[in-house]
Coordinates of C-alpha atoms in Angstrom, one line a residue:
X1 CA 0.0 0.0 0.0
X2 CA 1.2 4.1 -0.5
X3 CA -0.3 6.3 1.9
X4 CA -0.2 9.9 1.5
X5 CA -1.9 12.1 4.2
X6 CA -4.6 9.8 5.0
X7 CA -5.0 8.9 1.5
X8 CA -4.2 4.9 0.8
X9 CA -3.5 3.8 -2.3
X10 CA -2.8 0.5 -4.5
X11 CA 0.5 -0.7 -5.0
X12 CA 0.7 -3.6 -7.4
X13 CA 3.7 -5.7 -8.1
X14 CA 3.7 -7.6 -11.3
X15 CA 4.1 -11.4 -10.2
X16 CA 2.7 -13.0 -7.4
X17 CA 5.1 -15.3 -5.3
X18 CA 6.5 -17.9 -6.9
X19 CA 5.3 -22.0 -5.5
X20 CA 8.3 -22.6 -3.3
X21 CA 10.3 -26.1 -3.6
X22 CA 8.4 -28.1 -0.6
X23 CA 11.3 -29.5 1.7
X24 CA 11.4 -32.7 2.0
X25 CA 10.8 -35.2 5.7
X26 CA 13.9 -35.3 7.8
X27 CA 15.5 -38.6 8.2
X28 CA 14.5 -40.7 11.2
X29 CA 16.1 -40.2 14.6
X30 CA 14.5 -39.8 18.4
X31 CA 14.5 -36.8 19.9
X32 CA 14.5 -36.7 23.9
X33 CA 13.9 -33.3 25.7
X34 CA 15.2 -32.7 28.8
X35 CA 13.0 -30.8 30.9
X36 CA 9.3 -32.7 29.3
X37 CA 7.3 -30.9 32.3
X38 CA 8.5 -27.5 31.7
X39 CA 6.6 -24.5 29.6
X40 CA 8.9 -24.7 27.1
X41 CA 8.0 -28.0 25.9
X42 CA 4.4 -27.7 26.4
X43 CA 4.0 -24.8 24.9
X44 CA 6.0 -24.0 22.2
X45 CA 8.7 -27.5 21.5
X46 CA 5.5 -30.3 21.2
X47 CA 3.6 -27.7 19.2
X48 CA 6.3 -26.7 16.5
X49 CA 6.6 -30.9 16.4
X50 CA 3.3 -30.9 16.1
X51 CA 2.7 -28.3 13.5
X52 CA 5.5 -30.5 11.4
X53 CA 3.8 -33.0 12.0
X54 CA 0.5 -32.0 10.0
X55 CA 2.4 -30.5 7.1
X56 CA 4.8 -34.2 6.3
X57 CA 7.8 -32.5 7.7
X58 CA 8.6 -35.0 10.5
X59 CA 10.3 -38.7 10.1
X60 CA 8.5 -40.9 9.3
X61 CA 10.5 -43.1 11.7
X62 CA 10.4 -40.4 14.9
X63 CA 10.3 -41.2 18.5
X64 CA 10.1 -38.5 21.0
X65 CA 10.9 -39.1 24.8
X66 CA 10.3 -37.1 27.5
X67 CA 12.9 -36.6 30.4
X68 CA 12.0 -34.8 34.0
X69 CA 12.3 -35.3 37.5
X70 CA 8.5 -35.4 38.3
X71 CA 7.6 -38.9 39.1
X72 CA 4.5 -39.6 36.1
X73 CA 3.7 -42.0 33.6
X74 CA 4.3 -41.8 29.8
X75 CA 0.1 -41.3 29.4
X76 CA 0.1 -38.4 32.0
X77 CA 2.6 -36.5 29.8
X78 CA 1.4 -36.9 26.8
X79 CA -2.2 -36.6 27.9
X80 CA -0.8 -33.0 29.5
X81 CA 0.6 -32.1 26.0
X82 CA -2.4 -32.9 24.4
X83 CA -4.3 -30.7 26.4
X84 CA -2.1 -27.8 26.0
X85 CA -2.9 -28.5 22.4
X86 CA -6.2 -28.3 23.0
X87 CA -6.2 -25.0 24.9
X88 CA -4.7 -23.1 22.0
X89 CA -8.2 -23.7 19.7
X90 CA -9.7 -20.3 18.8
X91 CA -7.4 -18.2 21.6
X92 CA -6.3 -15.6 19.5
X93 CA -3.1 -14.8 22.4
X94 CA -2.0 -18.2 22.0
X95 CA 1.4 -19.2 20.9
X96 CA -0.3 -21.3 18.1
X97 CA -3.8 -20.3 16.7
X98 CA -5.4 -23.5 15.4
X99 CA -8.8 -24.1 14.6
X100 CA -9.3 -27.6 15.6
X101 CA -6.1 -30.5 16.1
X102 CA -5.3 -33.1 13.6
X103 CA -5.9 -36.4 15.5
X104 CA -4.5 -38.3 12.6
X105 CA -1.0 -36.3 12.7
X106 CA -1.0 -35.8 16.9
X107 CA -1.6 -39.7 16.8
X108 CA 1.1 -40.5 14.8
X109 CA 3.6 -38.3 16.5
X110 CA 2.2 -39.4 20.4
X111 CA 1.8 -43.2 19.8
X112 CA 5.7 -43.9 20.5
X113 CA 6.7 -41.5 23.0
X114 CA 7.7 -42.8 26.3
X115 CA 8.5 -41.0 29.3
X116 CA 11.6 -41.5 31.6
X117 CA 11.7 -40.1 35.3
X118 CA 15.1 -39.1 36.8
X119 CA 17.6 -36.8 38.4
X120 CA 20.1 -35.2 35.7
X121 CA 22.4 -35.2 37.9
X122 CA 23.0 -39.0 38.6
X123 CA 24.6 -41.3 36.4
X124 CA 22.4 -44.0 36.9
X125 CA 19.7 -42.2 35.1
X126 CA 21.4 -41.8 32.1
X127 CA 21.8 -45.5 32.3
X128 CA 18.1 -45.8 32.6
X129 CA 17.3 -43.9 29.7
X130 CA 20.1 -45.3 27.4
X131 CA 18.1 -49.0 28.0
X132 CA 14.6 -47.2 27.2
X133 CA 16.5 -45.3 24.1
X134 CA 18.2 -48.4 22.6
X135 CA 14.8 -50.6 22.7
X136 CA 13.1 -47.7 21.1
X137 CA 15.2 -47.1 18.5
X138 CA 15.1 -50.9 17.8
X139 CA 11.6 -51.1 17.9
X140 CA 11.0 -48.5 15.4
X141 CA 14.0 -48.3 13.6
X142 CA 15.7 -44.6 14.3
X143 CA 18.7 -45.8 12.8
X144 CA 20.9 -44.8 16.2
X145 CA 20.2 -40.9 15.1
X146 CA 19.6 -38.8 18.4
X147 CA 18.7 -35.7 19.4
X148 CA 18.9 -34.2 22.5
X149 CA 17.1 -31.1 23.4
X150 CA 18.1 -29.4 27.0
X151 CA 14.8 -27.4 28.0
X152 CA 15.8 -26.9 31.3
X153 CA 17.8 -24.4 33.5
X154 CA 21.2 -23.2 32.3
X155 CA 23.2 -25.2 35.4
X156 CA 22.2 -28.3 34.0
X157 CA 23.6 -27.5 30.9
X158 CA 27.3 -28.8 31.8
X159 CA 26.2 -31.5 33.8
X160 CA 23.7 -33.2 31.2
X161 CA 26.2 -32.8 28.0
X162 CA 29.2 -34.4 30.8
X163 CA 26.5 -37.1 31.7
X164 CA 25.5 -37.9 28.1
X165 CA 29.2 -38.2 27.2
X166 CA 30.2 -40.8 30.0
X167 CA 27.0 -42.9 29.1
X168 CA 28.2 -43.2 25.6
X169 CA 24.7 -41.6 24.6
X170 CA 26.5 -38.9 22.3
X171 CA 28.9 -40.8 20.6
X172 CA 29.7 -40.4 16.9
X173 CA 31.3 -42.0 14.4
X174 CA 33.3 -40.0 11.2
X175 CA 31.8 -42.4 8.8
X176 CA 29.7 -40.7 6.4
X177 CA 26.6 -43.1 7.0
X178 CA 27.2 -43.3 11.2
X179 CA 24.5 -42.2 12.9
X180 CA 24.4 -39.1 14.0
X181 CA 24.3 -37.4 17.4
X182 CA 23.4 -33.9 18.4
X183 CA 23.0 -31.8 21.3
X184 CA 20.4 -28.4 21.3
X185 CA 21.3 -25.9 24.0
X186 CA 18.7 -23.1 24.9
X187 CA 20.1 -19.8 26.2
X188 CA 21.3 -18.2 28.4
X189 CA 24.6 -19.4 27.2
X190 CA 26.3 -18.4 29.8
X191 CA 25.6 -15.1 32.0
X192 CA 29.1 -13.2 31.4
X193 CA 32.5 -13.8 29.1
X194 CA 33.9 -16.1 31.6
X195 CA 31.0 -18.3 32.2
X196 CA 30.3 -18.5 28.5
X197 CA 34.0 -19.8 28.1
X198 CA 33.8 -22.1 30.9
X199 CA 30.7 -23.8 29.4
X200 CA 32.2 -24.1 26.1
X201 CA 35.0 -25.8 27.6
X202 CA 33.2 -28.1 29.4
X203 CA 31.2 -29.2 27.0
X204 CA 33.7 -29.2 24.4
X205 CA 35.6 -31.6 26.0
X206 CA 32.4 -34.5 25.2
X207 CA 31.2 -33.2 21.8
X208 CA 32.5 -31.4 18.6
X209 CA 31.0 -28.3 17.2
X210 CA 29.4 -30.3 14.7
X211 CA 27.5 -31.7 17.5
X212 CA 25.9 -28.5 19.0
X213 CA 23.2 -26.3 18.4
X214 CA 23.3 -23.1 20.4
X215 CA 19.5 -22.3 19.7
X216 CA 17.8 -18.5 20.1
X217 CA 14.1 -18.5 19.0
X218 CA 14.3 -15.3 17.4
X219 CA 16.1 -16.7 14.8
X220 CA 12.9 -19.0 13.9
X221 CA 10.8 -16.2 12.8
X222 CA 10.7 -16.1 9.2
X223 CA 10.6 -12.2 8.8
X224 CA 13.9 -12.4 10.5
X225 CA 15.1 -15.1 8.3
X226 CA 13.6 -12.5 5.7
X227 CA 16.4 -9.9 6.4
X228 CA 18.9 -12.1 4.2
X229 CA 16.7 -12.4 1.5
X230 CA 15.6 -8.9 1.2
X231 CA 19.4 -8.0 1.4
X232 CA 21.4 -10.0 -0.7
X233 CA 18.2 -11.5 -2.8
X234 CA 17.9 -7.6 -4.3
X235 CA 19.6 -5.8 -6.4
X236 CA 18.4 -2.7 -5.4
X237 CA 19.4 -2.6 -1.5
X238 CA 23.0 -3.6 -1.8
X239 CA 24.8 -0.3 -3.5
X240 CA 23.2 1.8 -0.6
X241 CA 23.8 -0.6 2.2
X242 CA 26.8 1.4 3.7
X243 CA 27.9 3.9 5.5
X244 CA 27.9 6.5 2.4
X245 CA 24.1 6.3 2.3
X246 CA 23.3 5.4 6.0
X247 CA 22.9 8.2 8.9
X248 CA 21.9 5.5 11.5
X249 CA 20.6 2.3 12.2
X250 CA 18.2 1.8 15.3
X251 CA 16.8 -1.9 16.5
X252 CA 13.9 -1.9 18.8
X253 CA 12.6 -4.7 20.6
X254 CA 9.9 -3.8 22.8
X255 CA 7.4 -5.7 25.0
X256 CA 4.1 -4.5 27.1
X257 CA 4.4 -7.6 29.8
X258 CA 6.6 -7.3 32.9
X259 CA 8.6 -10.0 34.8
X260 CA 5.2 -12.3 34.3
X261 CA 6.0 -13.6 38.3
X262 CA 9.8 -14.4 37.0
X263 CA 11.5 -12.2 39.9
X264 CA 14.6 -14.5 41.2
X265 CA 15.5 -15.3 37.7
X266 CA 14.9 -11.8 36.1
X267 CA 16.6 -10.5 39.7
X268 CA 19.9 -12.5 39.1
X269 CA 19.5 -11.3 35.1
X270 CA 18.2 -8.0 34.0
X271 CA 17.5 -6.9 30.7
X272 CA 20.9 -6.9 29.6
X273 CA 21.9 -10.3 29.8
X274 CA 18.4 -11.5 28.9
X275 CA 18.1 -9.8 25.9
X276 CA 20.9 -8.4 24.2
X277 CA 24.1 -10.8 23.5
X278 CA 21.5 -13.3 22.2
X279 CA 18.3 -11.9 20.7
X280 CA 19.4 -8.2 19.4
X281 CA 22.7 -9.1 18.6
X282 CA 21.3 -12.1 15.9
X283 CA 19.1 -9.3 14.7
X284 CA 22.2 -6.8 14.3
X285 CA 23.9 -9.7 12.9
X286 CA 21.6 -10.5 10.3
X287 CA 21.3 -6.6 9.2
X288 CA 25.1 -5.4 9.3
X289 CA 27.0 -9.0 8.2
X290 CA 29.0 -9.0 5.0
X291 CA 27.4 -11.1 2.1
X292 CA 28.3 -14.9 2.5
X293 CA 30.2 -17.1 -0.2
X294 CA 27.4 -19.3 -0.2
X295 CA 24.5 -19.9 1.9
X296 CA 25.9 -22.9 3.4
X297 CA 26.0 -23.0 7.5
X298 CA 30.0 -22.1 7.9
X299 CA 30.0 -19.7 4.9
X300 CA 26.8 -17.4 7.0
X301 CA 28.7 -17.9 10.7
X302 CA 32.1 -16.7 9.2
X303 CA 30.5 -13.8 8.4
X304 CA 28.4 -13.4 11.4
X305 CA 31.8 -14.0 13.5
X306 CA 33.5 -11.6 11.5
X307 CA 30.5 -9.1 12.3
X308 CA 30.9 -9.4 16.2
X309 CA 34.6 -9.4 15.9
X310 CA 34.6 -5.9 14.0
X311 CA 32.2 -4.4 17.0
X312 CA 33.9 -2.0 19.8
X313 CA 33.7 -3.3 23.0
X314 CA 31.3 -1.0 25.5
X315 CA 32.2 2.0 27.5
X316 CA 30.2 3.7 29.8
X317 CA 29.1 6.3 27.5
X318 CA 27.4 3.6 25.4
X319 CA 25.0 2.5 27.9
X320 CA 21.6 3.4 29.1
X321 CA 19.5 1.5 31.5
X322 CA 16.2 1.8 32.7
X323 CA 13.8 0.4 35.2
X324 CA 9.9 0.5 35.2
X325 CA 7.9 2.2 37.7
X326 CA 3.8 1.9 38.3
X327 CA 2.0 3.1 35.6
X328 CA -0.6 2.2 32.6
X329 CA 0.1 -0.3 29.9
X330 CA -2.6 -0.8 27.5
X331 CA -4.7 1.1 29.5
X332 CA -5.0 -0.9 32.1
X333 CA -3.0 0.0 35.8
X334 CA 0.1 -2.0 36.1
X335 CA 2.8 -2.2 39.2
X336 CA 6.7 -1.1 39.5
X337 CA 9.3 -3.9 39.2
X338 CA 10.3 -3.3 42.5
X339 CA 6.8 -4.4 43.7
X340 CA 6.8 -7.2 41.6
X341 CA 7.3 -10.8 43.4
X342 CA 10.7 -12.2 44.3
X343 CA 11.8 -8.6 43.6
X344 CA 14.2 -6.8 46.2
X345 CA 12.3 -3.6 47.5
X346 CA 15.4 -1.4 46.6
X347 CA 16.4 -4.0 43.2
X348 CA 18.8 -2.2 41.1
X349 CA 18.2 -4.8 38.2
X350 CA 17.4 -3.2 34.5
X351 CA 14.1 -4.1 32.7
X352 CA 15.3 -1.5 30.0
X353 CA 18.3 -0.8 28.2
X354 CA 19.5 1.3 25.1
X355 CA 22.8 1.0 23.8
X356 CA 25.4 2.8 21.3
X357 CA 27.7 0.5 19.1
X358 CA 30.6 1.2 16.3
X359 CA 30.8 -1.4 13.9
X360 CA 35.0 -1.0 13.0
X361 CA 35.1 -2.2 9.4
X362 CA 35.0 -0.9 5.7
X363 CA 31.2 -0.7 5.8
X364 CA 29.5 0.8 8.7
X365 CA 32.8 2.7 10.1
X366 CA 31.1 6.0 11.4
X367 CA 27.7 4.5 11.7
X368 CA 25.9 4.4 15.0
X369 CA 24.2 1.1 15.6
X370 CA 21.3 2.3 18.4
X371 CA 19.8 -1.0 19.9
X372 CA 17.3 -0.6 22.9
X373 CA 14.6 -3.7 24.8
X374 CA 12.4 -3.0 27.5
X375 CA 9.5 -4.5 29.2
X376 CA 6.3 -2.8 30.0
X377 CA 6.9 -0.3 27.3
X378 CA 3.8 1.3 25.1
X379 CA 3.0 -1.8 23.1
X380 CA 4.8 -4.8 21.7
X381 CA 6.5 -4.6 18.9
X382 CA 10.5 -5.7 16.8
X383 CA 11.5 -3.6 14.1
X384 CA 14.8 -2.7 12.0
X385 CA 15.0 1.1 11.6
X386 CA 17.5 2.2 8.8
X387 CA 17.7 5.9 8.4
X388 CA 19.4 7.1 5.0
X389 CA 21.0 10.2 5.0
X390 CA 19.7 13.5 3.9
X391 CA 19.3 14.5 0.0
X392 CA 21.1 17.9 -0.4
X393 CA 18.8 20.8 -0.3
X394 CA 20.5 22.7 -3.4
X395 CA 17.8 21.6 -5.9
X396 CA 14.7 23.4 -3.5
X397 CA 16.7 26.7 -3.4
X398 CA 14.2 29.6 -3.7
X399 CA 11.1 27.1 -1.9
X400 CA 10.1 27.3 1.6
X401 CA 11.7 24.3 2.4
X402 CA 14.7 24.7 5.1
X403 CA 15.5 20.9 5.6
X404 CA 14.7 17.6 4.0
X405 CA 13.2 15.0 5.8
X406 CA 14.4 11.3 6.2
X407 CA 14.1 8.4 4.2
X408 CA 13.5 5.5 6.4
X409 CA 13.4 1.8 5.6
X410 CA 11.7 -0.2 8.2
X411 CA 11.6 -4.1 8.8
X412 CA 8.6 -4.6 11.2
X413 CA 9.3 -8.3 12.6
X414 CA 6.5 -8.8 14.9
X415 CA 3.7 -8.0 15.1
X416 CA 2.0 -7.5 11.7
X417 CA 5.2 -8.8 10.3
X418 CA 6.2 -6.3 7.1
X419 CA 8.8 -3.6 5.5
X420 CA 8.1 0.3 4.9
X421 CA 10.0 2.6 2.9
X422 CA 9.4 6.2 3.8
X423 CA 10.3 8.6 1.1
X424 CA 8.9 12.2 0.1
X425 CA 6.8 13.1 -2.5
X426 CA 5.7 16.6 -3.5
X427 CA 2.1 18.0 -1.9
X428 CA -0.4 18.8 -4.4
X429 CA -0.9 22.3 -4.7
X430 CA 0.9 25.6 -7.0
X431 CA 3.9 25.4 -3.8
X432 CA 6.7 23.2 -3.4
X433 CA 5.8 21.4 -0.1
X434 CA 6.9 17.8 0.3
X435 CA 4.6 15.1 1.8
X436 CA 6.0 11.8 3.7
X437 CA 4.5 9.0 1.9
X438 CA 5.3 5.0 2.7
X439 CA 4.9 1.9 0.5
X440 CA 4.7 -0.7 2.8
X441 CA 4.7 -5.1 1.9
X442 CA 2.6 -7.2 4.4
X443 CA 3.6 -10.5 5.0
X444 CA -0.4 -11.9 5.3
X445 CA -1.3 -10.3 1.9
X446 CA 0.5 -12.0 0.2
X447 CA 1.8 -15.3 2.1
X448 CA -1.1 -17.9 3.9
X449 CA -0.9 -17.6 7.3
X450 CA 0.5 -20.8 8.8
X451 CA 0.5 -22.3 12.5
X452 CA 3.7 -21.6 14.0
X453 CA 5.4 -20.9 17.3
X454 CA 8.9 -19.7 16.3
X455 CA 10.7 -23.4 16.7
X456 CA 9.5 -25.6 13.9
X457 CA 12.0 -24.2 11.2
X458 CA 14.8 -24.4 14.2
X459 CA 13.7 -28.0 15.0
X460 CA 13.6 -28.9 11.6
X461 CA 17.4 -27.6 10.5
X462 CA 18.4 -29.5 14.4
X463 CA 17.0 -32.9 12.5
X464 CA 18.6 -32.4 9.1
X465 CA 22.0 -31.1 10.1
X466 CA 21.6 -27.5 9.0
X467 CA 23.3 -25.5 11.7
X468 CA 23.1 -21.7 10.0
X469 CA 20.6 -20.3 12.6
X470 CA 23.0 -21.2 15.4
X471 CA 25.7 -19.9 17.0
X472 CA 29.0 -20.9 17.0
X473 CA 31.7 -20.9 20.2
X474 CA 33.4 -18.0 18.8
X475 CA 30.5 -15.7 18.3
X476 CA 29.2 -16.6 21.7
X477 CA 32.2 -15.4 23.2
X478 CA 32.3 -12.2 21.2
X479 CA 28.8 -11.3 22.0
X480 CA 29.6 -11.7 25.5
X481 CA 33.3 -9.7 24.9
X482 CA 30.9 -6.9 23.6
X483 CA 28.8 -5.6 26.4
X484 CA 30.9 -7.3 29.5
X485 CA 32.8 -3.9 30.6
X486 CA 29.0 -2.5 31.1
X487 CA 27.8 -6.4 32.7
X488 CA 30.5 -5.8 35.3
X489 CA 30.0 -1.6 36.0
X490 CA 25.7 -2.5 36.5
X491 CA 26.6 -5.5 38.5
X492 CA 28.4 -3.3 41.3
X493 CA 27.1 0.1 40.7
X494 CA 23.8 0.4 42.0
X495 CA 21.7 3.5 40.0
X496 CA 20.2 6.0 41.9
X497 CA 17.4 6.9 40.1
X498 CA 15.5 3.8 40.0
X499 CA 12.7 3.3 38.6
X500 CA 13.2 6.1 35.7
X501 CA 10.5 5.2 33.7
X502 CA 6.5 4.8 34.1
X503 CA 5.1 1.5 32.9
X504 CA 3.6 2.2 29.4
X505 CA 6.4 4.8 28.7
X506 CA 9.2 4.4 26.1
X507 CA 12.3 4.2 28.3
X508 CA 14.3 6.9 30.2
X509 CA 15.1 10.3 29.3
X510 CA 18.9 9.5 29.6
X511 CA 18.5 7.3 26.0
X512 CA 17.2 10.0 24.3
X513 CA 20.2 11.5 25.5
X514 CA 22.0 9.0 23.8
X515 CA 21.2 9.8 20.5
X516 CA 21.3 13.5 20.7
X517 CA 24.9 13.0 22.4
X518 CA 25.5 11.8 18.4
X519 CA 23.6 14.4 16.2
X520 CA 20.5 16.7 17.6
X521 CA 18.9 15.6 15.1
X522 CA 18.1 12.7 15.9
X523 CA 15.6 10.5 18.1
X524 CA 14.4 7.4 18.4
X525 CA 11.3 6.6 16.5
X526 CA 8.1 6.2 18.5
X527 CA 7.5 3.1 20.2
X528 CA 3.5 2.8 18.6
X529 CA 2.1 -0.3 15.8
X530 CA 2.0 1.3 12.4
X531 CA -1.4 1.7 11.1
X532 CA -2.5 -0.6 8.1
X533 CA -0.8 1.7 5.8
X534 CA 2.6 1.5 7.3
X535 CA 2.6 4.8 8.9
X536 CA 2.5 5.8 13.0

C-alpha cells in the first residue's frame, strides 16, 4: 500500500510469489527433551513438532521421549501435551492459533513417545534412559540418530552434556553413514565472558562443534530469516547498504508484559543479559554481516563471527538502562518492578536498556548502531529502523523548504510482520511542499498464514543437520566480549534513580540523550504499531 496524508492507495507488483520447492521429511532419529514438564515443551517444542507434523515434515521413523524429575507415567505427559494442544483452539493470544487439532498427525507423533523419570544429575539415570532409548530405536527403527534437546535451567547444561558423554549416549562415528548425534542448547549461554567460556569448555571436552546447536528462538521467525533475503536477494538494497548512504541504524525490541512472576530469575539477570548478546545481537547480525560465499551453515557464521569481531567493546558512554515504575500499559494499571514478586524492594536490576555501538570495518565505520529492549513499554513490537542520509537541499533553493526529511526503511518483525519505505513526494498544490508518503509489503497479503510458534524451522534444521541459525563458540564469546565492561559496571554500581520510567512509557530520558549526544537531530522513532498503511 502508499499512503499519503490519510489517503491509501494500491501498489501492485507484477508477479505474485512464486510456489516454493516443498522441503522434503527429515530422516528418522529420536528426539528426547530434557525438561518434558517445563513451559517450554508444552508450549511452544511439542507444538512446532506438532505443527510438522500435520504438514509431512517430521520422520516418518520419529520417536520423542520425554525426560523430568517429576515422578509420572508416559500417558500423563502426553495426555498434559495434548491438552495444551487443545487449549490453543480459537485463543487468539495463543502461541499457536489452530482451529481444531489433527488427530490423525497428533496420533502419529504421540503413539511412540515414552517418558523416563530421573535426576540429571546422577549417572544412573542416564543408564536408565540409554536402556529405554536403545529398545526404542530398535523397535521402530531410528537408525541410532539422536537428538537431544536441553529445555531446562542453564546449570544443568554442563552437567547433562558431561552425563550424556560418560554414558556413551552422544557418541559419533566420522563415517559418512554413522549415525548421527546432536546436542540443542537453549540460552542463556552463559551469564558473562567467563562463564560463557567455561561452558564451552566443558562441554567441548564431550562433543565437537558439529554436534551443538546453540538455539535463540528469534532466529525462527521467518521475517527475521527474511532480512537475508531482502538484502542479498535484491539488487536494489545492496549499493546503498553502507555507511555513504546510511545516517543510523536503530533496532527496537519492545514488549508490554513485565517480569510475568519471573522475579529471582529476572533478579539475578536483568535486561541486559536476557536480551541483548542473544536476541538483538542475531538481529544486528543478520542486518550489518558482509554477504556470505554461499548460503551454506560455515559460509553465514564466518561472516556473522566476522561481524561481532569488528564491534567496539562498551564504555560507559554507550550504555543506558532503565527500570519501570507503576503506571498504565494498554490502558490498564500495572505495578513497578520493585513491587513485583521475588523482587528486592530497593532492586537495582534493568528491565530497559539502550545502547550505542561502532561497527570497526570498511562498511558501517562511522555508523551508529542504536539498539534498545524493554519491558512494559507502550506496546509490543520488533522492528529494524534504517535511516538514509539527507538529500542535499540545493535543488529546493528559492522554496520554503529549510530541511529535508528522512528516508526510512523499516523491517517490522512482529507483530503484523512487514517492511516500509518512507520517502517524500511533492504536496499537491501551485507550492513546493513535500509530503512523507510510505509503501509498505505485508507479510499476510501475500503469504497464507500458517500455524507456528517460532521453533518448527529451528527444529527442523536440528533434524537435518543444518546449523546456519545457530551460533557458534566463537561468536558466543564475542557477543559476551561486547557488552561485558558495562555487565561488570551494572553489576556493582547500583543507580540511583530507580525506577526512571512509568510502565507504558518508552524508556528513560537518559536514551534519548543518547542519540542527541551523536547528532541533535536525531531521536528514536516512536514506540507505537503502524497503522495498516505502514505509517505511526
Amino acid at each position: 500500500m502508499i499512503m499519503a496524508d490519510g489517503i491509501v492507495t494500491s501498489a501492485r507488483i507484477a508477479a505474485a510469489p512464486t510456489k516454493p520447492e516443498r522441503a522434503k521429511p527429515p530422516g528418522p532419529c529420536a528426539i528426547v527433551i530434557f525438561g518434558a514438564g517445563g513451559d517450554l515443551t508444552k508450549r511452544l517444542l511439542m507444538p512446532a513438532l506438532y505443527n510438522l507434523a500435520t504438514t509431512g515434515l517430521t520422520p516418518d521413523k520419529c520417536v520423542v521421549i520425554g525426560a523430568d524429575i517429576a515422578e509420572r507415567g508416559t500417558a500423563d505427559w502426553v495426555g498434559s501435551l495434548h491438552q495444551t494442544l487443545e487449549s490453543f483452539i480459537g485463543d487468539i493470544n495463543a502461541e499457536d492459533q489452530i482451529n481444531a487439532i489433527d488427530e490423525a498427525a497428533w496420533s502419529k507423533l504421540a503413539a511412540p513417545m515414552s517418558y523416563v523419570q530421573g535426576d540429571f544429575t546422577a549417572p544412573a539415570f542416564y543408564q536408565s534412559l540409554k536402556t529405554t532409548l536403545e529398545g526404542l530405536e530398535a523397535k521402530h527403527g531410528t537408525g541410532g540418530n539422536r537428538l537431544f534437546y536441553l529445555a531446562v535451567a542453564d546449570r544443568f547444561f554442563g552437567t547433562i552434556v558431561e552425563q550424556l558423554g560418560a554414558s556413551g549416549l552422544v557418541e559419533c562415528g566420522d563415517a559418512a553413514d554413522a549415525p548421527w548425534r546432536r546436542v540443542v542448547i537453549e540460552k542463556p549461554f552463559g551469564h558473562s565472558l567467563a562463564s560463557a567460556r567455561a561452558l564451552n569448555a566443558q562441554i567441548l571436552t564431550v562433543l565437537e562443534e558439529r554436534q551443538i546447536y546453540r538455539i535463540d528462538h528469534f532466529l525462527g521467525k521467518e521475517t527475521v530469516q527474511n532480512i537475508m533475503a531482502l538484502r542479498f536477494g535484491n539488487g536494489i538494497f545492496e549499493p546503498i547498504w553502507n555507511r555513504d548512504r546510511i545516517d543510523h541504524v536503530q533496532i527496537t525490541v519492545a514488549e508490554t508484559v513485565g517480569v510475568e512472576g519471573r522475579g529471582k530469575f529476572y533478579e539475578q539477570t536483568g535486561a541486559l543479559r536476557d536480551m541483548v548478546p542473544n536476541h538483538v545481537f542475531q538481529l544486528l547480525a543478520m542486518v550489518t554481516m558482509e554477504p556470505p560465499v554461499g548460503f551454506e551453515a560455515e559460509a553465514i557464521r564466518n561472516k556473522k563471527y566476522e561481524l561481532f569481531a569488528a564491534i567496539e567493546t562498551l564504555t560507559d558512554r554507550d550504555a543506558v538502562r532503565g527500570q519501570y515504575g507503576p503506571g498504565t500499559v494498554a490502558g490498564k494499571p500495572v505495578i513497578g518492578y520493585r513491587e513485583e514478586p521475588d523482587v528486592a524492594a530497593d532492586s537495582g536490576t534493568e528491565t530497559y536498556v539502550a545502547m550505542r555501538l561502532r561497527i570497526n570495518n570498511w562498511r558501517w565505520a562511522g555508523v551508529p548502531i542504536y539498539i534498545r529492549t524493554g519491558k512494559h513499554m507502550p506496546c509490543r513490537m520488533t522492528e529494524i529502523a534504517i535511516q538514509f542520509k539527507q538529500a542535499p537541499l540545493a535543488a529546493f533553493h528559492g522554496t520554503s523548504l529549510d530541511t529535508m526529511p528522512p528516508n526510512f526503511l523499516v523491517l517490522q518483525l512482529q507483530p503484523d510482520e512487514g517492511i516500509a519505505l518512507q520517502f517524500e513526494v511533492k504536496h499537491p498544490g501551485q507550492t513546493m511542499r513535500l509530503a512523507p508518503v510510505e509503501m509498505s509489503f505485508h507479510y499476510k497479503d501475500w503469504f497464507k498464514p500458517r500455524a507456528n510458534v517460532g521453533y518448527e524451522t529451528l527444529l527442523y534444521d536440528c533434524m537435518i543437520g543444518d546449523q546456519t541459525l545457530f551460533q557458534r563458540a566463537d561468536m558466543v564469546e564475542e557477543t559476551w566480549r561486547i557488552v561485558q565492561p558495562i555487565v561488570d559496571r551494572w553489576t556493582h554500581d547500583k543507580p540511583g534513580d530507580f525506577p526512571n520510567y512509568a510502565s507504558g512509557d518508552a524508556g528513560p530520558v537518559a536514551a534519548d540523550r543518547l542519540l542527541a549526544s551523536d547528532d541533535p537531530s536525531r531521536h528514536w522513532r516512536e514506540v507505537a504499531l503502524p497503522d495498516r498503511g505502514g505509517r505511526r
